[in-house]
């Protein structure tokens, strides 16, 4: 009878115990992070005992949580472990019920020391759903909750990975050396899922974009053109349709699971010496949206899951950097741990955090090597410079009163002393969360050219939004759907095409040519990449003058907003250059000789390579 009872138990377990997921599904030999925690998910699996018999790999601990559908298995992988497939046996009363393979892979050569994005790069920001539809067959797939509808500005339009691959030559021709895509992971939500920030599977490319292998192919094709891929990371939240939200391992897997309390968005509370713990928690723990659960990174199992996932994508796909979304909304101690862990694994890796603020002190708080008054230290290499963007638009739109309108830009740059490394900031005229720069500049082409020249020559790393080179605009300010308009020629039958130039206006053609010349020139301008920056107080002549220089190269940039030509006295700049010099004008290619005075045409930008 005892044998029969045991047999019936085993049969019952075999029928009801299923393993649907092991995440991560593989790892690499030779990683510094060689002790990882596997999330094992399946029906009624908590009574199973996982074991591994593979030289160099052993189970460190097994954690059982509130939900019987989860096991967390921590394993250690020795540095000298052989490449192969470790078998994980899941046993019940000594009998193996389920066996799963866990591949142990070889790392690519020099993976740890991979190059990342830096000052030498220009980054193209793409929202994949709105860029180009290279494979219409994946627009609507079985199991996808939201279908494609180009007539809905807030719906899916059908752009995909193949569309990006098809346009790589065009991207290269514009002078870009990096691509940052908004998130490509599965976002299988009922509606408004095209943006990618409500993940339902952190390990899987959304099928409407393609497959994991398709993304890997994009990285490889981009590398052939000397273009790297930057991955958009979301550590703070996910989508409600995620399996581990619909069936949570434990109650503290997310914050405010019952009330779904929204964040107060008051990022200043983290630095505020008078803020209450409740208000600080209201910022970091509140949900970004009622459809986006706030992940609890204080839970060590969640912290491991997120950290391993981001490292997994670097190794799997061959990434060249991270952009991290809603950076400071996540737990600050976790952010220090996460950035430190990534940089320990990849010392040259660059990570830019989105801290959407115009207050320099708040942004600078997070940068690596910042000495904060509270003793906190993060290891984030780069941040997004939102202050420069707004100050530039003000400078170009405002009219002259009693002082130069350029002074807001000048004073903004003067705050760089608060950053340990201002040269590593990401600078940008706009992005997917902002109104298009051409709209903000009231469709003034001359002012647009001044803005593009500044972003190509200013300290930091320029990031430009797709379509900026074509003067993309929109009628409704603050409308996300219009900010994220479809790329010209990305869909069959489009009346405009960026590559063939069909249907483009004269202004759009002029802008595209100007942009292409400017950013291809930037590729070879080493003083722009690595040079020092010195600027001069803008006078009422409405010119902003600054220099980028190294021991080998000096570049003078003059941005003249004035309606009339101006004359600059070179004595003003004699601490950098002599009053008499010869130079090549980068945009026109003309050779010029300057003798004490320099005339600058109205509404124009000059980039002088001084000989």
Coordinates of C-alpha atoms in Angstrom, one line a residue:
X1 CA 0.0 0.0 0.0
X2 CA 2.9 2.4 0.8
X3 CA 4.4 1.8 -2.6
X4 CA 1.1 2.4 -4.3
X5 CA 0.6 5.6 -2.3
X6 CA 4.1 6.8 -3.3
X7 CA 3.4 5.9 -6.9
X8 CA 0.1 7.8 -6.9
X9 CA 1.9 10.8 -5.4
X10 CA 4.5 10.7 -8.1
X11 CA 1.8 10.3 -10.8
X12 CA -0.1 13.3 -9.3
X13 CA 3.0 15.4 -9.2
X14 CA 4.0 14.5 -12.8
X15 CA 0.5 15.5 -14.0
X16 CA 0.2 18.8 -12.1
X17 CA 3.8 20.0 -11.8
X18 CA 4.9 21.9 -14.9
X19 CA 7.8 24.2 -15.5
X20 CA 6.9 27.0 -17.9
X21 CA 9.9 29.2 -17.4
X22 CA 13.5 29.3 -16.2
X23 CA 14.9 32.8 -16.3
X24 CA 17.5 33.5 -17.3
X25 CA 17.4 30.5 -19.7
X26 CA 21.2 30.3 -20.0
X27 CA 24.4 32.0 -18.7
X28 CA 28.0 32.4 -19.8
X29 CA 31.1 30.9 -18.4
X30 CA 33.8 33.4 -17.2
X31 CA 31.4 36.1 -15.9
X32 CA 32.3 38.1 -12.8
X33 CA 28.6 37.7 -11.9
X34 CA 29.0 33.9 -11.7
X35 CA 26.5 33.3 -9.0
X36 CA 23.0 33.8 -10.3
X37 CA 19.4 33.2 -9.1
X38 CA 17.1 31.3 -11.5
X39 CA 13.5 32.2 -11.4
X40 CA 11.6 28.9 -12.0
X41 CA 7.9 29.2 -12.7
X42 CA 5.3 26.5 -13.2
X43 CA 2.2 25.0 -11.8
X44 CA 2.6 23.7 -8.3
X45 CA 6.3 23.2 -8.4
X46 CA 7.3 24.2 -4.9
X47 CA 7.7 20.7 -3.6
X48 CA 10.2 19.8 -6.3
X49 CA 13.9 19.7 -5.3
X50 CA 16.2 21.0 -8.1
X51 CA 19.7 19.4 -8.4
X52 CA 22.5 19.8 -10.9
X53 CA 25.3 17.3 -11.6
X54 CA 27.7 19.2 -13.8
X55 CA 31.4 19.8 -13.1
X56 CA 31.9 23.4 -11.9
X57 CA 28.2 24.1 -11.3
X58 CA 26.5 23.7 -7.9
X59 CA 23.3 24.7 -6.3
X60 CA 24.0 27.3 -3.5
X61 CA 20.4 27.6 -2.1
X62 CA 16.8 27.0 -3.0
X63 CA 14.2 29.6 -1.9
X64 CA 10.5 28.8 -1.6
X65 CA 8.1 31.7 -1.5
X66 CA 4.5 32.4 -0.8
X67 CA 3.3 31.3 -4.2
X68 CA 3.7 27.5 -4.8
X69 CA 4.2 28.2 -8.5
X70 CA 7.7 29.6 -7.9
X71 CA 11.1 28.4 -7.0
X72 CA 14.2 30.6 -6.8
X73 CA 17.4 28.6 -7.3
X74 CA 20.8 30.2 -6.8
X75 CA 23.6 28.5 -8.6
X76 CA 27.4 29.1 -8.8
X77 CA 29.3 28.6 -12.1
X78 CA 33.1 28.2 -11.5
X79 CA 35.4 30.1 -13.9
X80 CA 36.9 26.9 -15.4
X81 CA 33.5 25.3 -16.1
X82 CA 33.3 23.7 -19.5
X83 CA 30.9 25.0 -22.2
X84 CA 27.9 22.7 -22.5
X85 CA 24.4 22.0 -21.2
X86 CA 23.9 21.5 -17.5
X87 CA 20.9 19.4 -16.7
X88 CA 18.7 20.5 -13.9
X89 CA 16.7 17.6 -12.4
X90 CA 13.6 18.5 -10.4
X91 CA 12.9 15.7 -8.0
X92 CA 10.1 14.6 -5.7
X93 CA 11.0 12.1 -3.0
X94 CA 14.2 11.3 -4.7
X95 CA 12.6 10.6 -8.1
X96 CA 13.3 12.9 -11.1
X97 CA 10.0 14.4 -12.3
X98 CA 11.2 17.0 -14.8
X99 CA 14.6 17.6 -16.4
X100 CA 15.5 20.9 -18.0
X101 CA 18.7 21.9 -19.9
X102 CA 20.6 25.0 -18.8
X103 CA 23.1 26.0 -21.5
X104 CA 26.5 27.3 -20.4
X105 CA 27.9 29.4 -23.3
X106 CA 31.2 30.9 -24.3
X107 CA 31.5 34.6 -24.2
X108 CA 32.5 36.6 -27.3
X109 CA 36.2 37.6 -27.5
X110 CA 37.0 40.6 -25.2
X111 CA 33.3 40.8 -24.2
X112 CA 34.1 42.4 -20.9
X113 CA 36.1 45.2 -22.5
X114 CA 33.6 46.0 -25.2
X115 CA 33.5 49.5 -26.5
X116 CA 30.6 51.7 -25.6
X117 CA 29.1 54.9 -26.8
X118 CA 31.1 58.1 -26.0
X119 CA 31.7 61.7 -27.1
X120 CA 32.8 60.5 -30.5
X121 CA 29.4 59.2 -31.3
X122 CA 26.1 60.6 -32.6
X123 CA 23.0 58.7 -31.4
X124 CA 19.8 58.2 -33.4
X125 CA 16.7 57.7 -31.2
X126 CA 14.1 55.5 -32.9
X127 CA 10.6 54.5 -31.7
X128 CA 10.4 51.2 -33.6
X129 CA 6.7 51.0 -34.0
X130 CA 6.7 54.4 -35.8
X131 CA 9.9 54.0 -37.9
X132 CA 9.5 51.5 -40.7
X133 CA 7.3 48.4 -41.4
X134 CA 9.7 45.9 -42.9
X135 CA 7.5 42.9 -42.4
X136 CA 3.8 43.5 -42.5
X137 CA 3.1 39.9 -41.8
X138 CA 3.9 40.4 -38.1
X139 CA 1.6 43.4 -37.6
X140 CA -1.2 41.3 -36.2
X141 CA -0.4 38.0 -34.6
X142 CA -2.5 35.4 -32.7
X143 CA -2.3 36.2 -29.0
X144 CA -1.5 39.9 -29.5
X145 CA -4.0 41.9 -27.5
X146 CA -3.7 45.1 -29.5
X147 CA -3.9 45.1 -33.3
X148 CA -2.2 47.6 -35.7
X149 CA -4.1 50.6 -36.8
X150 CA -2.2 53.5 -38.4
X151 CA -5.3 55.7 -38.2
X152 CA -5.0 55.7 -34.4
X153 CA -2.2 58.1 -33.3
X154 CA -2.1 56.3 -29.9
X155 CA -2.2 52.8 -31.4
X156 CA 0.3 50.4 -33.0
X157 CA 1.3 51.3 -36.5
X158 CA 3.4 48.2 -37.4
X159 CA 7.1 49.4 -37.5
X160 CA 9.5 46.5 -36.7
X161 CA 13.1 45.4 -36.5
X162 CA 13.3 44.5 -40.2
X163 CA 12.2 48.1 -41.0
X164 CA 15.2 49.4 -39.0
X165 CA 17.6 46.9 -40.8
X166 CA 16.2 48.1 -44.2
X167 CA 17.1 51.7 -43.3
X168 CA 20.6 51.1 -41.8
X169 CA 22.4 52.5 -44.9
X170 CA 20.3 55.7 -44.6
X171 CA 21.1 56.0 -40.9
X172 CA 24.8 55.6 -41.6
X173 CA 24.6 58.2 -44.4
X174 CA 23.4 60.8 -41.9
X175 CA 26.5 60.4 -39.7
X176 CA 25.1 58.3 -36.9
X177 CA 27.3 55.8 -35.1
X178 CA 24.8 54.5 -32.5
X179 CA 21.1 53.7 -32.4
X180 CA 19.0 53.8 -29.3
X181 CA 15.6 52.1 -29.8
X182 CA 12.8 52.6 -27.3
X183 CA 12.1 49.2 -25.7
X184 CA 11.7 46.3 -28.0
X185 CA 10.7 43.7 -25.4
X186 CA 7.2 42.3 -25.4
X187 CA 4.4 44.7 -24.4
X188 CA 1.3 42.6 -24.8
X189 CA -1.1 45.1 -23.3
X190 CA -4.8 45.8 -24.2
X191 CA -4.0 49.3 -25.6
X192 CA -1.4 52.0 -25.8
X193 CA 1.4 49.5 -25.8
X194 CA 3.4 50.7 -28.9
X195 CA 5.8 52.8 -26.8
X196 CA 7.4 49.8 -25.2
X197 CA 7.5 50.9 -21.5
X198 CA 5.0 48.4 -20.2
X199 CA 6.9 45.2 -20.6
X200 CA 5.1 41.8 -20.3
X201 CA 8.3 39.8 -20.9
X202 CA 11.7 41.2 -20.2
X203 CA 13.5 38.3 -22.0
X204 CA 11.5 38.4 -25.2
X205 CA 11.4 40.7 -28.2
X206 CA 7.8 41.6 -29.0
X207 CA 6.7 39.3 -31.8
X208 CA 5.2 42.3 -33.6
X209 CA 8.8 43.6 -33.9
X210 CA 10.3 40.2 -34.7
X211 CA 12.3 37.7 -32.7
X212 CA 15.2 37.7 -30.4
X213 CA 17.3 36.4 -33.3
X214 CA 16.0 39.3 -35.5
X215 CA 17.3 41.8 -32.9
X216 CA 20.6 40.0 -32.8
X217 CA 20.8 40.3 -36.6
X218 CA 20.0 44.0 -36.3
X219 CA 23.0 44.4 -34.0
X220 CA 25.3 42.4 -36.4
X221 CA 24.1 44.4 -39.5
X222 CA 24.6 47.7 -37.7
X223 CA 28.1 46.7 -36.6
X224 CA 29.0 46.1 -40.3
X225 CA 28.3 49.8 -40.7
X226 CA 30.2 50.8 -37.5
X227 CA 27.0 51.5 -35.7
X228 CA 26.4 50.3 -32.1
X229 CA 23.1 49.4 -30.4
X230 CA 22.0 51.0 -27.1
X231 CA 19.3 49.0 -25.2
X232 CA 16.5 50.9 -23.4
X233 CA 16.3 49.5 -19.8
X234 CA 13.2 49.8 -17.6
X235 CA 14.0 48.9 -14.0
X236 CA 11.2 50.8 -12.3
X237 CA 8.0 49.2 -13.7
X238 CA 6.4 46.7 -16.1
X239 CA 3.0 46.1 -17.6
X240 CA 0.0 44.6 -15.8
X241 CA -0.2 41.7 -18.2
X242 CA 3.2 40.3 -17.1
X243 CA 2.9 36.7 -15.9
X244 CA 4.7 37.5 -12.6
X245 CA 2.2 40.3 -12.0
X246 CA -0.9 38.3 -12.8
X247 CA 0.5 35.5 -10.5
X248 CA 3.0 37.2 -8.2
X249 CA 5.6 35.2 -6.3
X250 CA 5.0 37.2 -3.1
X251 CA 3.1 40.2 -2.1
X252 CA 6.1 42.5 -1.8
X253 CA 7.2 41.7 -5.4
X254 CA 5.7 45.1 -6.3
X255 CA 5.0 48.3 -4.3
X256 CA 1.4 49.2 -3.3
X257 CA 0.0 46.0 -4.8
X258 CA -3.5 46.6 -3.4
X259 CA -4.0 50.3 -3.8
X260 CA -2.0 50.9 -7.0
X261 CA -1.1 54.3 -5.6
X262 CA 0.4 56.6 -8.3
X263 CA 3.8 58.2 -7.8
X264 CA 3.8 61.8 -6.7
X265 CA 6.5 62.5 -9.3
X266 CA 8.3 64.8 -6.8
X267 CA 11.9 63.7 -7.5
X268 CA 13.2 66.6 -5.3
X269 CA 12.0 64.7 -2.2
X270 CA 15.1 62.4 -2.5
X271 CA 17.4 65.3 -1.9
X272 CA 15.1 67.3 0.3
X273 CA 16.5 67.4 3.9
X274 CA 12.9 68.3 5.2
X275 CA 11.0 65.7 3.2
X276 CA 9.2 62.9 5.1
X277 CA 9.8 59.2 4.6
X278 CA 6.2 59.0 3.4
X279 CA 6.8 61.5 0.7
X280 CA 10.0 60.0 -0.4
X281 CA 8.3 56.6 -0.6
X282 CA 5.4 58.3 -2.5
X283 CA 7.9 59.1 -5.2
X284 CA 9.9 55.9 -5.6
X285 CA 7.2 53.4 -4.7
X286 CA 4.2 54.9 -6.4
X287 CA 3.1 53.4 -9.7
X288 CA 4.1 55.4 -12.8
X289 CA 0.7 54.6 -14.2
X290 CA -2.2 52.4 -13.1
X291 CA -1.3 49.9 -15.8
X292 CA 2.4 49.9 -14.8
X293 CA 3.1 48.1 -11.5
X294 CA 6.0 49.6 -9.6
X295 CA 8.6 46.8 -9.1
X296 CA 10.1 46.5 -5.6
X297 CA 13.9 46.5 -6.0
X298 CA 14.3 46.2 -2.2
X299 CA 13.2 42.6 -2.7
X300 CA 16.5 40.8 -3.2
X301 CA 15.0 38.3 -5.7
X302 CA 13.6 41.2 -7.8
X303 CA 16.9 43.0 -7.6
X304 CA 18.7 39.8 -8.9
X305 CA 16.1 39.3 -11.6
X306 CA 16.5 42.8 -13.0
X307 CA 20.3 42.8 -12.8
X308 CA 20.7 39.5 -14.5
X309 CA 18.2 40.4 -17.2
X310 CA 20.2 43.5 -18.3
X311 CA 23.5 41.6 -18.3
X312 CA 21.9 38.8 -20.2
X313 CA 20.9 41.2 -23.0
X314 CA 24.4 42.6 -23.3
X315 CA 26.0 39.2 -23.7
X316 CA 23.2 37.7 -25.9
X317 CA 22.9 40.6 -28.3
X318 CA 26.3 42.3 -28.2
X319 CA 25.0 45.7 -26.9
X320 CA 27.1 48.8 -26.8
X321 CA 25.3 50.7 -24.0
X322 CA 22.2 51.3 -21.9
X323 CA 19.7 54.1 -21.7
X324 CA 17.9 53.6 -18.4
X325 CA 14.3 54.9 -18.2
X326 CA 12.8 56.9 -15.3
X327 CA 16.1 56.4 -13.4
X328 CA 15.5 57.9 -10.0
X329 CA 12.0 56.3 -9.6
X330 CA 13.6 53.0 -8.7
X331 CA 15.1 52.3 -5.2
X332 CA 18.2 54.4 -4.8
X333 CA 20.2 51.7 -3.0
X334 CA 19.4 49.3 -5.8
X335 CA 20.4 51.8 -8.4
X336 CA 23.9 52.1 -6.8
X337 CA 24.1 48.3 -6.7
X338 CA 22.9 47.9 -10.3
X339 CA 25.2 50.5 -11.9
X340 CA 28.2 49.2 -9.9
X341 CA 27.5 45.6 -10.9
X342 CA 27.2 46.5 -14.6
X343 CA 30.5 48.5 -14.6
X344 CA 32.3 45.7 -12.7
X345 CA 31.3 43.3 -15.5
X346 CA 31.9 45.8 -18.3
X347 CA 34.4 48.6 -17.2
X348 CA 34.0 50.6 -20.4
X349 CA 30.2 50.3 -20.6
X350 CA 28.3 53.6 -20.8
X351 CA 24.9 54.0 -19.2
X352 CA 22.8 57.1 -19.5
X353 CA 20.0 57.7 -17.0
X354 CA 16.8 59.6 -17.7
X355 CA 16.5 62.1 -14.9
X356 CA 13.9 64.4 -16.4
X357 CA 14.7 67.6 -14.6
X358 CA 15.9 71.1 -15.4
X359 CA 17.5 71.4 -11.9
X360 CA 21.2 70.7 -12.3
X361 CA 21.7 69.6 -8.6
X362 CA 19.1 66.9 -8.9
X363 CA 20.6 65.4 -12.1
X364 CA 24.2 65.7 -10.9
X365 CA 23.3 63.7 -7.7
X366 CA 23.3 60.5 -9.6
X367 CA 26.6 60.7 -11.6
X368 CA 29.5 58.5 -10.8
X369 CA 32.1 60.1 -8.5
X370 CA 29.7 62.8 -7.3
X371 CA 30.4 63.7 -3.7
X372 CA 26.9 64.1 -2.2
X373 CA 26.3 65.8 1.2
X374 CA 24.3 62.7 2.3
X375 CA 27.2 60.4 1.4
X376 CA 25.2 58.5 -1.3
X377 CA 27.1 57.4 -4.3
X378 CA 25.7 56.0 -7.5
X379 CA 27.8 54.6 -10.3
X380 CA 25.8 56.0 -13.3
X381 CA 28.3 57.3 -15.9
X382 CA 25.9 59.6 -17.9
X383 CA 22.7 61.6 -17.6
X384 CA 20.4 63.3 -20.0
X385 CA 20.8 67.1 -20.1
X386 CA 17.3 68.4 -20.1
X387 CA 18.3 71.9 -19.0
X388 CA 20.3 72.6 -22.1
X389 CA 17.3 71.7 -24.3
X390 CA 14.9 74.1 -22.7
X391 CA 17.4 77.0 -22.4
X392 CA 18.3 76.7 -26.1
X393 CA 14.7 76.9 -27.2
X394 CA 14.2 80.0 -25.0
X395 CA 17.3 81.6 -26.4
X396 CA 16.2 81.0 -30.0
X397 CA 12.6 82.0 -29.5
X398 CA 12.9 85.0 -27.2
X399 CA 13.5 88.5 -28.4
X400 CA 16.3 90.7 -27.3
X401 CA 15.6 92.9 -24.3
X402 CA 18.2 94.4 -22.1
X403 CA 20.6 91.5 -22.4
X404 CA 21.4 88.7 -24.9
X405 CA 18.9 85.9 -25.0
X406 CA 21.8 83.5 -25.3
X407 CA 22.7 84.1 -21.7
X408 CA 20.3 81.4 -20.5
X409 CA 22.4 78.9 -22.4
X410 CA 25.6 80.5 -21.2
X411 CA 24.4 80.3 -17.5
X412 CA 23.2 76.8 -18.0
X413 CA 26.6 75.6 -19.2
X414 CA 28.1 77.4 -16.2
X415 CA 26.4 74.8 -13.9
X416 CA 28.6 72.0 -15.3
X417 CA 30.8 72.3 -12.2
X418 CA 28.2 70.2 -10.4
X419 CA 28.8 67.2 -12.6
X420 CA 31.9 65.0 -12.1
X421 CA 32.0 64.4 -15.8
X422 CA 29.9 66.9 -17.9
X423 CA 31.6 65.7 -21.1
X424 CA 29.7 62.5 -20.8
X425 CA 26.2 64.0 -20.6
X426 CA 23.7 63.2 -23.3
X427 CA 22.5 66.3 -25.2
X428 CA 19.5 66.4 -27.4
X429 CA 17.1 68.8 -29.0
X430 CA 14.1 66.6 -28.3
X431 CA 13.0 63.0 -27.8
X432 CA 9.9 60.8 -27.8
X433 CA 8.5 62.5 -24.6
X434 CA 9.0 66.1 -25.9
X435 CA 7.5 68.3 -28.5
X436 CA 9.5 68.2 -31.8
X437 CA 12.3 70.8 -31.9
X438 CA 11.1 72.3 -35.2
X439 CA 7.6 72.8 -33.7
X440 CA 9.1 74.4 -30.6
X441 CA 11.2 76.7 -32.8
X442 CA 8.0 77.9 -34.6
X443 CA 9.2 76.2 -37.8
X444 CA 12.1 78.6 -38.2
X445 CA 14.6 76.9 -40.4
X446 CA 17.5 79.3 -39.6
X447 CA 17.0 78.7 -35.9
X448 CA 16.8 75.0 -36.5
X449 CA 20.2 75.2 -38.2
X450 CA 21.6 77.1 -35.2
X451 CA 20.3 74.4 -32.9
X452 CA 21.7 71.5 -34.9
X453 CA 25.1 73.2 -35.1
X454 CA 25.1 73.6 -31.3
X455 CA 24.2 70.0 -30.7
X456 CA 26.9 68.8 -33.2
X457 CA 29.6 70.9 -31.5
X458 CA 28.7 71.3 -27.8
X459 CA 30.3 69.2 -25.0
X460 CA 28.6 65.9 -24.5
X461 CA 27.1 63.2 -26.7
X462 CA 24.4 64.3 -29.2
X463 CA 21.3 62.2 -29.5
X464 CA 18.9 63.1 -32.3
X465 CA 15.3 61.9 -32.7
X466 CA 14.4 60.2 -36.0
X467 CA 12.9 62.7 -38.5
X468 CA 14.6 65.7 -37.0
X469 CA 16.7 65.8 -40.2
X470 CA 13.5 66.2 -42.1
X471 CA 12.0 68.9 -39.9
X472 CA 9.4 66.6 -38.4
X473 CA 6.7 68.7 -36.7
X474 CA 3.2 68.3 -35.3
X475 CA 0.2 70.6 -34.8
X476 CA -0.9 69.6 -31.3
X477 CA 1.8 70.5 -28.7
X478 CA 2.0 67.9 -25.9
X479 CA 0.4 65.2 -28.0
X480 CA 2.5 62.0 -27.8
X481 CA 1.0 60.4 -30.8
X482 CA 2.0 63.3 -33.0
X483 CA 5.4 63.6 -31.4
X484 CA 5.9 60.0 -32.5
X485 CA 4.8 60.4 -36.1
X486 CA 5.6 57.7 -38.8
X487 CA 8.9 58.0 -40.6
X488 CA 8.6 59.1 -44.2
X489 CA 8.7 56.1 -46.5
X490 CA 8.6 53.6 -43.7
X491 CA 5.3 52.2 -45.1
X492 CA 4.4 51.1 -48.6
X493 CA 2.4 53.8 -50.3
X494 CA 3.7 56.7 -48.2
X495 CA 3.5 60.0 -50.1
X496 CA 6.9 61.1 -48.7
X497 CA 10.1 59.1 -48.7
X498 CA 13.2 60.1 -46.8
X499 CA 15.6 57.9 -48.8
X500 CA 14.3 58.5 -52.3
X501 CA 13.4 62.1 -51.3
X502 CA 10.0 61.6 -53.1
X503 CA 7.5 64.3 -51.9
X504 CA 10.0 66.2 -49.7
X505 CA 9.6 70.0 -49.7
X506 CA 12.5 72.2 -50.6
X507 CA 13.0 73.1 -46.9
X508 CA 13.1 69.4 -45.9
X509 CA 15.6 68.7 -48.6
X510 CA 17.7 71.6 -47.5
X511 CA 17.6 70.5 -43.8
X512 CA 18.5 66.9 -44.7
X513 CA 21.5 68.0 -46.7
X514 CA 22.6 70.4 -44.0
X515 CA 22.2 67.8 -41.3
X516 CA 24.1 65.1 -43.2
X517 CA 27.0 67.3 -43.9
X518 CA 27.2 68.6 -40.3
X519 CA 27.1 65.2 -38.6
X520 CA 29.4 63.5 -41.1
X521 CA 31.9 66.3 -40.5
X522 CA 31.6 65.7 -36.7
X523 CA 32.8 62.1 -37.1
X524 CA 36.4 63.4 -37.9
X525 CA 36.4 66.5 -35.6
X526 CA 38.5 65.1 -32.7
X527 CA 38.4 68.5 -30.8
X528 CA 34.6 68.1 -30.7
X529 CA 35.0 64.5 -29.3
X530 CA 37.7 65.1 -26.7
X531 CA 38.5 68.8 -26.6
X532 CA 38.1 71.4 -23.9
X533 CA 35.2 73.8 -23.9
X534 CA 35.5 77.6 -23.4
X535 CA 32.7 80.0 -24.1
X536 CA 32.3 83.8 -24.0
X537 CA 29.6 85.9 -22.5
X538 CA 27.1 86.6 -25.3
X539 CA 26.7 90.3 -25.9
X540 CA 23.7 92.2 -27.3
X541 CA 24.9 91.4 -30.8
X542 CA 23.1 88.1 -30.3
X543 CA 26.0 85.9 -31.0
X544 CA 27.1 83.0 -28.9
X545 CA 30.8 82.1 -29.4
X546 CA 32.7 79.1 -28.0
X547 CA 35.8 77.1 -28.7
X548 CA 36.5 73.3 -28.7
X549 CA 40.2 72.6 -28.6
X550 CA 43.0 70.1 -28.0
X551 CA 46.7 70.4 -28.5
X552 CA 46.3 69.4 -32.1
X553 CA 43.0 71.1 -33.2
X554 CA 41.1 74.3 -32.4
X555 CA 37.5 74.9 -33.5
X556 CA 35.7 78.2 -33.2
X557 CA 31.8 78.1 -33.2
X558 CA 29.8 81.2 -33.8
X559 CA 26.0 81.1 -33.6
X560 CA 24.5 84.4 -34.9
X561 CA 20.9 84.8 -34.2
X562 CA 20.8 88.4 -35.4
X563 CA 18.7 89.5 -38.4
X564 CA 21.7 91.5 -39.6
X565 CA 25.3 90.7 -40.2
X566 CA 27.6 91.3 -37.2
X567 CA 31.3 92.0 -36.9
X568 CA 33.4 90.3 -34.2
X569 CA 36.6 91.8 -32.9
X570 CA 39.1 89.0 -32.6
X571 CA 40.9 90.7 -29.7
X572 CA 38.0 89.4 -27.5
X573 CA 39.2 85.9 -28.1
X574 CA 43.0 86.4 -27.9
X575 CA 43.4 84.1 -24.9
X576 CA 42.5 81.2 -27.3
X577 CA 43.5 82.4 -30.8
X578 CA 45.5 85.3 -32.3
X579 CA 43.7 88.2 -33.9
X580 CA 45.0 87.2 -37.4
X581 CA 44.6 83.6 -38.5
X582 CA 43.5 81.4 -41.4
X583 CA 40.8 78.8 -41.1
X584 CA 38.5 76.4 -43.0
X585 CA 34.8 76.8 -42.6
X586 CA 33.5 73.3 -41.9
X587 CA 30.0 73.7 -43.3
X588 CA 30.9 75.4 -46.6
X589 CA 34.5 74.1 -47.0
X590 CA 35.7 77.6 -47.8
X591 CA 39.2 78.8 -46.8
X592 CA 39.1 82.2 -45.0
X593 CA 41.7 84.7 -43.7
X594 CA 40.8 86.7 -40.6
X595 CA 42.6 90.0 -39.9
X596 CA 41.5 91.4 -36.6
X597 CA 37.7 91.5 -37.5
X598 CA 35.3 88.8 -38.7
X599 CA 32.0 89.4 -40.4
X600 CA 29.3 86.9 -39.7
X601 CA 26.2 86.7 -41.9
X602 CA 22.7 87.1 -40.4
X603 CA 20.9 84.1 -38.9
X604 CA 23.9 81.8 -39.5
X605 CA 26.3 79.4 -37.9
X606 CA 30.0 79.3 -38.5
X607 CA 32.3 76.4 -37.6
X608 CA 36.0 77.5 -38.1
X609 CA 38.7 74.9 -38.1
X610 CA 41.6 77.2 -37.2
X611 CA 45.0 76.5 -38.8

